[in-house]
Amino acid sequence: MAVIALASFSGAPGVTTTALALTFAWHRPAILVEADTAKTSSVLLGYLRGQQPHAKGMTQLAIAQQNGTLTADEISEQRIPLTEERDVILGFTNVSAGQGMNSLWGSLGTVLSTLDSAGTDVILDLGRLAARDPRIPLLQIADSVLLVMHPSLPDIFATAAAASELREQLAAAGHGEYLDLLLVDTPFETWNRAEVSKHLRAEVAAEIKHDPRAAATFSIGLEPPKKFLSSGYIRSIRAAQATITQRIARRREHLGARPSQQESEA
C-alpha cells in the first residue's frame, strides 16, 4: 500500500481535480480521501453532481475518532464507490467541522497506514496548507508528498515561502526526501520545470497539461469530450501516476523495503 498526499500553498492550482484524475488512473485499487478543511466536499458537488447524500465521509470519521472507534472498518464504511476498485471518502459536511478536528489527523494517518493488507492505495486531497497546519501528521506518514502548483511567479513565491518548513517537518518523520512538485500548466506565465525546481529546491515529479475541457470531466462532472482517453491531459495524468509509483518504489528499495509484486510490475 502507498499513501500519496497532494496539497498546495498557492491559490487554486487544481489539487482536487488532479487528485481525482490520479485516483481514476491509479494502477491499483485506490481511495481518494478529501481531507481539505477549508471547504466541504468538492467531489460531491463537482464530479458527482450533488447526486449523493452527504451522509458519509470525513465528518463521520471525526466522530468515530472522538468516540475511540476510528478503525480500518470504519474507514471502509465511509467509502462511496466511484467505479470498480475506485472509492472516495467525501470531505466534511461544513467548514466548521473540518477546522475543529485537530486531534483527528494523527489517528487517521495511523489507521490509513494499516490498509496494506487490503491492497488499497490512498490518495489524500489536502487542498491548501496553512502555517502550523494540524494535518501535518497525514503528510508525515505519506510515501509521496506532492505540492501542486502552476509554474508561475506567484505560485513559485507562495510555495518557496513555506516549502522549506514543510521539508523539515517531513524530515522529522524520516521523510525529508519525499517532497516533490507537481506542475499544472497554465496558458499564461509559465516557467520551465528546471527553473521551478531550482527555485524551490525540489524535483518536479510531473507536469499536467493545460486542458480545461478535459479537466472539467473531473472537476464538475461534465461528459468526457471526444478522444478524452487519448488527450494530452489524460496522457499527462497517466505519466504522473507512473512517475509517482516509480519514485515510491525507489525510495522503498533504498530503505530496504521492497515494493509489492504489483508495484514491481506496474
mmCIF file of C-alpha atoms in Angstrom:
data_model
loop_
_atom_site.group_PDB
_atom_site.id
_atom_site.type_symbol
_atom_site.label_atom_id
_atom_site.label_comp_id
_atom_site.label_asym_id
_atom_site.label_seq_id
_atom_site.Cartn_x
_atom_site.Cartn_y
_atom_site.Cartn_z
ATOM 1 C CA MET A 1 0.000 0.000 0.000
ATOM 2 C CA ALA A 2 1.068 3.575 -0.583
ATOM 3 C CA VAL A 3 -0.221 6.903 0.702
ATOM 4 C CA ILE A 4 0.096 9.810 -1.747
ATOM 5 C CA ALA A 5 -0.651 13.318 -0.489
ATOM 6 C CA LEU A 6 -1.477 16.284 -2.730
ATOM 7 C CA ALA A 7 -1.562 19.815 -1.360
ATOM 8 C CA SER A 8 -0.714 23.385 -2.282
ATOM 9 C CA PHE A 9 0.484 26.630 -0.759
ATOM 10 C CA SER A 10 -0.997 28.741 -3.525
ATOM 11 C CA GLY A 11 -4.494 29.768 -4.546
ATOM 12 C CA ALA A 12 -6.309 27.250 -6.720
ATOM 13 C CA PRO A 13 -3.933 25.164 -8.846
ATOM 14 C CA GLY A 14 -6.352 22.234 -9.133
ATOM 15 C CA VAL A 15 -5.453 19.934 -6.222
ATOM 16 C CA THR A 16 -8.817 18.170 -6.053
ATOM 17 C CA THR A 17 -9.197 17.787 -9.823
ATOM 18 C CA THR A 18 -5.684 16.343 -10.118
ATOM 19 C CA ALA A 19 -6.159 14.047 -7.120
ATOM 20 C CA LEU A 20 -9.414 12.685 -8.549
ATOM 21 C CA ALA A 21 -7.911 12.186 -12.007
ATOM 22 C CA LEU A 22 -4.974 10.317 -10.429
ATOM 23 C CA THR A 23 -7.401 8.126 -8.497
ATOM 24 C CA PHE A 24 -9.048 7.015 -11.733
ATOM 25 C CA ALA A 25 -5.657 6.460 -13.409
ATOM 26 C CA TRP A 26 -4.126 4.613 -10.466
ATOM 27 C CA HIS A 27 -2.681 1.148 -11.152
ATOM 28 C CA ARG A 28 -4.123 -0.450 -8.015
ATOM 29 C CA PRO A 29 -7.376 -0.172 -6.063
ATOM 30 C CA ALA A 30 -7.440 3.348 -4.608
ATOM 31 C CA ILE A 31 -9.352 5.534 -2.168
ATOM 32 C CA LEU A 32 -9.464 9.295 -2.568
ATOM 33 C CA VAL A 33 -9.724 10.961 0.849
ATOM 34 C CA GLU A 34 -10.952 14.569 0.814
ATOM 35 C CA ALA A 35 -9.032 15.964 3.783
ATOM 36 C CA ASP A 36 -9.494 19.618 2.845
ATOM 37 C CA THR A 37 -10.573 21.664 5.880
ATOM 38 C CA ALA A 38 -11.215 24.923 4.008
ATOM 39 C CA LYS A 39 -14.323 23.737 2.168
ATOM 40 C CA THR A 40 -16.888 20.976 2.011
ATOM 41 C CA SER A 41 -16.694 18.131 -0.489
ATOM 42 C CA SER A 42 -15.696 19.302 -3.962
ATOM 43 C CA VAL A 43 -16.166 15.802 -5.379
ATOM 44 C CA LEU A 44 -19.770 15.590 -4.183
ATOM 45 C CA LEU A 45 -20.802 18.877 -5.771
ATOM 46 C CA GLY A 46 -18.441 18.552 -8.746
ATOM 47 C CA TYR A 47 -17.803 15.126 -10.197
ATOM 48 C CA LEU A 48 -20.850 13.516 -8.504
ATOM 49 C CA ARG A 49 -23.079 16.487 -9.444
ATOM 50 C CA GLY A 50 -24.704 16.507 -5.992
ATOM 51 C CA GLN A 51 -26.429 13.196 -6.709
ATOM 52 C CA GLN A 52 -25.290 11.523 -3.483
ATOM 53 C CA PRO A 53 -26.451 12.320 0.053
ATOM 54 C CA HIS A 54 -23.676 13.674 2.239
ATOM 55 C CA ALA A 55 -24.302 11.072 4.929
ATOM 56 C CA LYS A 56 -20.828 9.544 4.800
ATOM 57 C CA GLY A 57 -17.345 10.982 4.855
ATOM 58 C CA MET A 58 -14.849 12.857 6.994
ATOM 59 C CA THR A 59 -17.400 14.136 9.496
ATOM 60 C CA GLN A 60 -18.297 10.568 10.427
ATOM 61 C CA LEU A 61 -14.614 9.644 10.735
ATOM 62 C CA ALA A 62 -14.097 12.613 13.058
ATOM 63 C CA ILE A 63 -16.992 11.446 15.233
ATOM 64 C CA ALA A 64 -15.528 7.928 15.305
ATOM 65 C CA GLN A 65 -12.153 9.323 16.374
ATOM 66 C CA GLN A 66 -13.775 11.260 19.217
ATOM 67 C CA ASN A 67 -15.572 8.092 20.314
ATOM 68 C CA GLY A 68 -12.416 5.976 20.111
ATOM 69 C CA THR A 69 -13.806 3.825 17.292
ATOM 70 C CA LEU A 70 -11.739 5.023 14.334
ATOM 71 C CA THR A 71 -10.646 1.780 12.638
ATOM 72 C CA ALA A 72 -9.989 0.426 9.159
ATOM 73 C CA ASP A 73 -13.535 -0.982 9.210
ATOM 74 C CA GLU A 74 -14.927 2.483 9.923
ATOM 75 C CA ILE A 75 -12.948 3.906 7.004
ATOM 76 C CA SER A 76 -14.399 1.189 4.778
ATOM 77 C CA GLU A 77 -17.905 2.097 5.959
ATOM 78 C CA GLN A 78 -17.410 5.687 4.810
ATOM 79 C CA ARG A 79 -16.405 4.838 1.232
ATOM 80 C CA ILE A 80 -18.555 5.860 -1.706
ATOM 81 C CA PRO A 81 -17.797 3.957 -4.920
ATOM 82 C CA LEU A 82 -16.700 5.878 -7.982
ATOM 83 C CA THR A 83 -16.036 2.863 -10.186
ATOM 84 C CA GLU A 84 -14.930 -0.683 -9.549
ATOM 85 C CA GLU A 85 -11.893 -0.500 -7.213
ATOM 86 C CA ARG A 86 -12.137 3.303 -7.016
ATOM 87 C CA ASP A 87 -13.749 4.944 -3.976
ATOM 88 C CA VAL A 88 -13.940 8.355 -2.346
ATOM 89 C CA ILE A 89 -14.323 9.451 1.245
ATOM 90 C CA LEU A 90 -16.133 12.751 0.977
ATOM 91 C CA GLY A 91 -14.988 15.878 2.793
ATOM 92 C CA PHE A 92 -16.580 17.476 5.821
ATOM 93 C CA THR A 93 -20.244 18.453 5.782
ATOM 94 C CA ASN A 94 -19.327 22.009 6.826
ATOM 95 C CA VAL A 95 -16.191 24.098 7.169
ATOM 96 C CA SER A 96 -16.512 24.494 10.944
ATOM 97 C CA ALA A 97 -16.424 20.730 11.414
ATOM 98 C CA GLY A 98 -13.252 20.422 9.367
ATOM 99 C CA GLN A 99 -11.408 23.207 11.137
ATOM 100 C CA GLY A 100 -12.316 21.998 14.615
ATOM 101 C CA MET A 101 -10.875 18.492 14.343
ATOM 102 C CA ASN A 102 -7.176 18.978 15.087
ATOM 103 C CA SER A 103 -6.935 15.719 17.024
ATOM 104 C CA LEU A 104 -8.220 13.647 14.090
ATOM 105 C CA TRP A 105 -5.219 13.723 11.794
ATOM 106 C CA GLY A 106 -2.660 11.691 13.709
ATOM 107 C CA SER A 107 -5.187 8.939 14.406
ATOM 108 C CA LEU A 108 -6.399 8.949 10.810
ATOM 109 C CA GLY A 109 -2.847 8.689 9.492
ATOM 110 C CA THR A 110 -2.167 5.708 11.744
ATOM 111 C CA VAL A 111 -5.273 3.874 10.534
ATOM 112 C CA LEU A 112 -4.649 4.676 6.864
ATOM 113 C CA SER A 113 -1.173 3.169 7.241
ATOM 114 C CA THR A 114 -2.772 -0.166 8.162
ATOM 115 C CA LEU A 115 -4.676 -0.605 4.888
ATOM 116 C CA ASP A 116 -1.769 -2.508 3.320
ATOM 117 C CA SER A 117 -3.424 -5.884 3.867
ATOM 118 C CA ALA A 118 -6.363 -4.770 1.717
ATOM 119 C CA GLY A 119 -4.059 -3.955 -1.214
ATOM 120 C CA THR A 120 -5.510 -0.458 -1.443
ATOM 121 C CA ASP A 121 -3.603 2.772 -2.012
ATOM 122 C CA VAL A 122 -4.724 6.094 -0.540
ATOM 123 C CA ILE A 123 -4.674 9.433 -2.338
ATOM 124 C CA LEU A 124 -5.071 12.392 0.017
ATOM 125 C CA ASP A 125 -6.507 15.694 -1.153
ATOM 126 C CA LEU A 126 -5.447 18.241 1.468
ATOM 127 C CA GLY A 127 -6.239 21.338 -0.544
ATOM 128 C CA ARG A 128 -4.368 24.400 0.655
ATOM 129 C CA LEU A 129 -1.925 24.093 3.558
ATOM 130 C CA ALA A 130 -1.614 26.787 6.207
ATOM 131 C CA ALA A 131 1.155 27.730 8.620
ATOM 132 C CA ARG A 132 1.276 25.236 11.530
ATOM 133 C CA ASP A 133 -1.298 23.133 9.713
ATOM 134 C CA PRO A 134 -2.741 20.455 12.043
ATOM 135 C CA ARG A 135 -2.816 17.954 9.158
ATOM 136 C CA ILE A 136 0.988 17.639 9.062
ATOM 137 C CA PRO A 137 0.740 14.135 10.675
ATOM 138 C CA LEU A 138 -1.014 12.963 7.494
ATOM 139 C CA LEU A 139 1.813 14.282 5.357
ATOM 140 C CA GLN A 140 4.393 12.673 7.620
ATOM 141 C CA ILE A 141 3.017 9.163 7.005
ATOM 142 C CA ALA A 142 2.764 9.643 3.231
ATOM 143 C CA ASP A 143 5.038 7.784 0.821
ATOM 144 C CA SER A 144 4.886 10.746 -1.559
ATOM 145 C CA VAL A 145 4.049 14.391 -0.843
ATOM 146 C CA LEU A 146 3.252 16.427 -3.949
ATOM 147 C CA LEU A 147 2.967 20.195 -3.884
ATOM 148 C CA VAL A 148 0.582 21.130 -6.689
ATOM 149 C CA MET A 149 1.238 24.496 -8.304
ATOM 150 C CA HIS A 150 1.198 26.479 -11.512
ATOM 151 C CA PRO A 151 4.648 27.212 -12.970
ATOM 152 C CA SER A 152 4.092 30.943 -12.426
ATOM 153 C CA LEU A 153 5.849 33.534 -10.300
ATOM 154 C CA PRO A 154 3.002 33.975 -7.756
ATOM 155 C CA ASP A 155 2.831 30.211 -7.148
ATOM 156 C CA ILE A 156 6.622 29.855 -7.008
ATOM 157 C CA PHE A 157 6.824 32.661 -4.448
ATOM 158 C CA ALA A 158 3.969 31.299 -2.306
ATOM 159 C CA THR A 159 5.397 27.775 -2.367
ATOM 160 C CA ALA A 160 9.003 28.786 -1.713
ATOM 161 C CA ALA A 161 7.982 30.671 1.412
ATOM 162 C CA ALA A 162 6.597 27.518 3.031
ATOM 163 C CA ALA A 163 8.227 24.501 1.359
ATOM 164 C CA SER A 164 11.394 24.637 3.489
ATOM 165 C CA GLU A 165 9.409 24.376 6.714
ATOM 166 C CA LEU A 166 7.356 21.519 5.299
ATOM 167 C CA ARG A 167 10.529 19.696 4.283
ATOM 168 C CA GLU A 168 11.808 19.998 7.868
ATOM 169 C CA GLN A 169 8.520 18.646 9.210
ATOM 170 C CA LEU A 170 8.743 15.665 6.868
ATOM 171 C CA ALA A 171 12.389 15.134 7.834
ATOM 172 C CA ALA A 172 11.302 14.815 11.466
ATOM 173 C CA ALA A 173 9.439 11.680 10.381
ATOM 174 C CA GLY A 174 12.322 10.433 8.218
ATOM 175 C CA HIS A 175 10.594 11.532 5.015
ATOM 176 C CA GLY A 176 12.511 14.667 4.173
ATOM 177 C CA GLU A 177 13.207 13.438 0.631
ATOM 178 C CA TYR A 178 9.582 12.553 -0.090
ATOM 179 C CA LEU A 179 8.630 16.084 -1.156
ATOM 180 C CA ASP A 180 8.146 16.653 -4.897
ATOM 181 C CA LEU A 181 6.429 19.188 -7.123
ATOM 182 C CA LEU A 182 3.518 18.552 -9.463
ATOM 183 C CA LEU A 183 3.066 21.332 -12.018
ATOM 184 C CA VAL A 184 -0.324 22.121 -13.538
ATOM 185 C CA ASP A 185 0.314 24.026 -16.753
ATOM 186 C CA THR A 186 -1.254 27.400 -17.458
ATOM 187 C CA PRO A 187 -1.591 29.209 -20.817
ATOM 188 C CA PHE A 188 -0.254 32.389 -19.267
ATOM 189 C CA GLU A 189 3.043 32.968 -17.482
ATOM 190 C CA THR A 190 5.000 29.723 -17.473
ATOM 191 C CA TRP A 191 8.414 28.877 -16.063
ATOM 192 C CA ASN A 192 10.105 25.693 -17.226
ATOM 193 C CA ARG A 193 10.449 22.779 -14.819
ATOM 194 C CA ALA A 194 14.197 23.268 -14.368
ATOM 195 C CA GLU A 195 13.669 26.868 -13.223
ATOM 196 C CA VAL A 196 10.885 25.867 -10.838
ATOM 197 C CA SER A 197 12.941 23.022 -9.411
ATOM 198 C CA LYS A 198 15.943 25.285 -8.880
ATOM 199 C CA HIS A 199 13.991 27.992 -7.059
ATOM 200 C CA LEU A 200 12.149 25.553 -4.798
ATOM 201 C CA ARG A 201 14.998 23.070 -4.274
ATOM 202 C CA ALA A 202 12.679 20.174 -5.074
ATOM 203 C CA GLU A 203 12.264 17.842 -8.016
ATOM 204 C CA VAL A 204 9.357 18.152 -10.417
ATOM 205 C CA ALA A 205 7.669 14.750 -10.455
ATOM 206 C CA ALA A 206 5.318 15.520 -13.345
ATOM 207 C CA GLU A 207 3.515 18.167 -15.355
ATOM 208 C CA ILE A 208 -0.221 18.110 -16.043
ATOM 209 C CA LYS A 209 -1.238 19.500 -19.422
ATOM 210 C CA HIS A 210 -3.496 22.529 -19.608
ATOM 211 C CA ASP A 211 -6.873 21.311 -20.915
ATOM 212 C CA PRO A 212 -9.836 22.906 -19.113
ATOM 213 C CA ARG A 213 -12.410 20.868 -21.046
ATOM 214 C CA ALA A 214 -10.835 17.514 -20.183
ATOM 215 C CA ALA A 215 -10.232 18.567 -16.575
ATOM 216 C CA ALA A 216 -13.902 19.574 -16.259
ATOM 217 C CA THR A 217 -14.815 15.883 -16.528
ATOM 218 C CA PHE A 218 -13.358 15.520 -13.028
ATOM 219 C CA SER A 219 -13.919 18.983 -11.573
ATOM 220 C CA ILE A 220 -17.623 19.434 -12.407
ATOM 221 C CA GLY A 221 -18.701 16.079 -13.828
ATOM 222 C CA LEU A 222 -19.091 17.051 -17.489
ATOM 223 C CA GLU A 223 -19.350 14.306 -20.071
ATOM 224 C CA PRO A 224 -15.883 13.409 -21.358
ATOM 225 C CA PRO A 225 -15.061 15.138 -24.644
ATOM 226 C CA LYS A 226 -14.235 13.204 -27.792
ATOM 227 C CA LYS A 227 -10.897 11.382 -27.696
ATOM 228 C CA PHE A 228 -10.791 12.035 -23.944
ATOM 229 C CA LEU A 229 -8.737 8.931 -23.128
ATOM 230 C CA SER A 230 -6.116 9.810 -25.730
ATOM 231 C CA SER A 231 -5.992 13.514 -24.841
ATOM 232 C CA GLY A 232 -2.808 15.196 -23.706
ATOM 233 C CA TYR A 233 -4.417 15.793 -20.311
ATOM 234 C CA ILE A 234 -5.090 12.103 -19.652
ATOM 235 C CA ARG A 235 -1.690 11.099 -21.008
ATOM 236 C CA SER A 236 -0.057 13.521 -18.584
ATOM 237 C CA ILE A 237 -2.114 12.138 -15.678
ATOM 238 C CA ARG A 238 -1.052 8.599 -16.563
ATOM 239 C CA ALA A 239 2.569 9.708 -16.846
ATOM 240 C CA ALA A 240 2.308 11.342 -13.417
ATOM 241 C CA GLN A 241 0.898 8.136 -11.939
ATOM 242 C CA ALA A 242 3.757 6.094 -13.386
ATOM 243 C CA THR A 243 6.417 8.517 -12.155
ATOM 244 C CA ILE A 244 4.981 8.739 -8.640
ATOM 245 C CA THR A 245 4.811 4.949 -8.428
ATOM 246 C CA GLN A 246 8.404 4.595 -9.612
ATOM 247 C CA ARG A 247 9.648 7.155 -7.086
ATOM 248 C CA ILE A 248 7.894 5.360 -4.235
ATOM 249 C CA ALA A 249 9.372 2.030 -5.344
ATOM 250 C CA ARG A 250 12.893 3.500 -5.498
ATOM 251 C CA ARG A 251 12.557 5.016 -2.038
ATOM 252 C CA ARG A 252 11.417 1.706 -0.585
ATOM 253 C CA GLU A 253 14.277 -0.139 -2.215
ATOM 254 C CA HIS A 254 16.706 2.458 -0.842
ATOM 255 C CA LEU A 255 15.292 1.869 2.637
ATOM 256 C CA GLY A 256 15.480 -1.891 2.207
ATOM 257 C CA ALA A 257 11.714 -2.351 1.955
ATOM 258 C CA ARG A 258 10.996 -3.902 -1.409
ATOM 259 C CA PRO A 259 7.748 -2.964 -3.177
ATOM 260 C CA SER A 260 4.977 -5.464 -3.701
ATOM 261 C CA GLN A 261 4.805 -7.654 -6.786
ATOM 262 C CA GLN A 262 2.034 -5.483 -8.226
ATOM 263 C CA GLU A 263 4.125 -2.340 -7.795
ATOM 264 C CA SER A 264 7.134 -4.011 -9.422
ATOM 265 C CA GLU A 265 5.087 -4.955 -12.461
ATOM 266 C CA ALA A 266 3.407 -1.523 -12.808
#
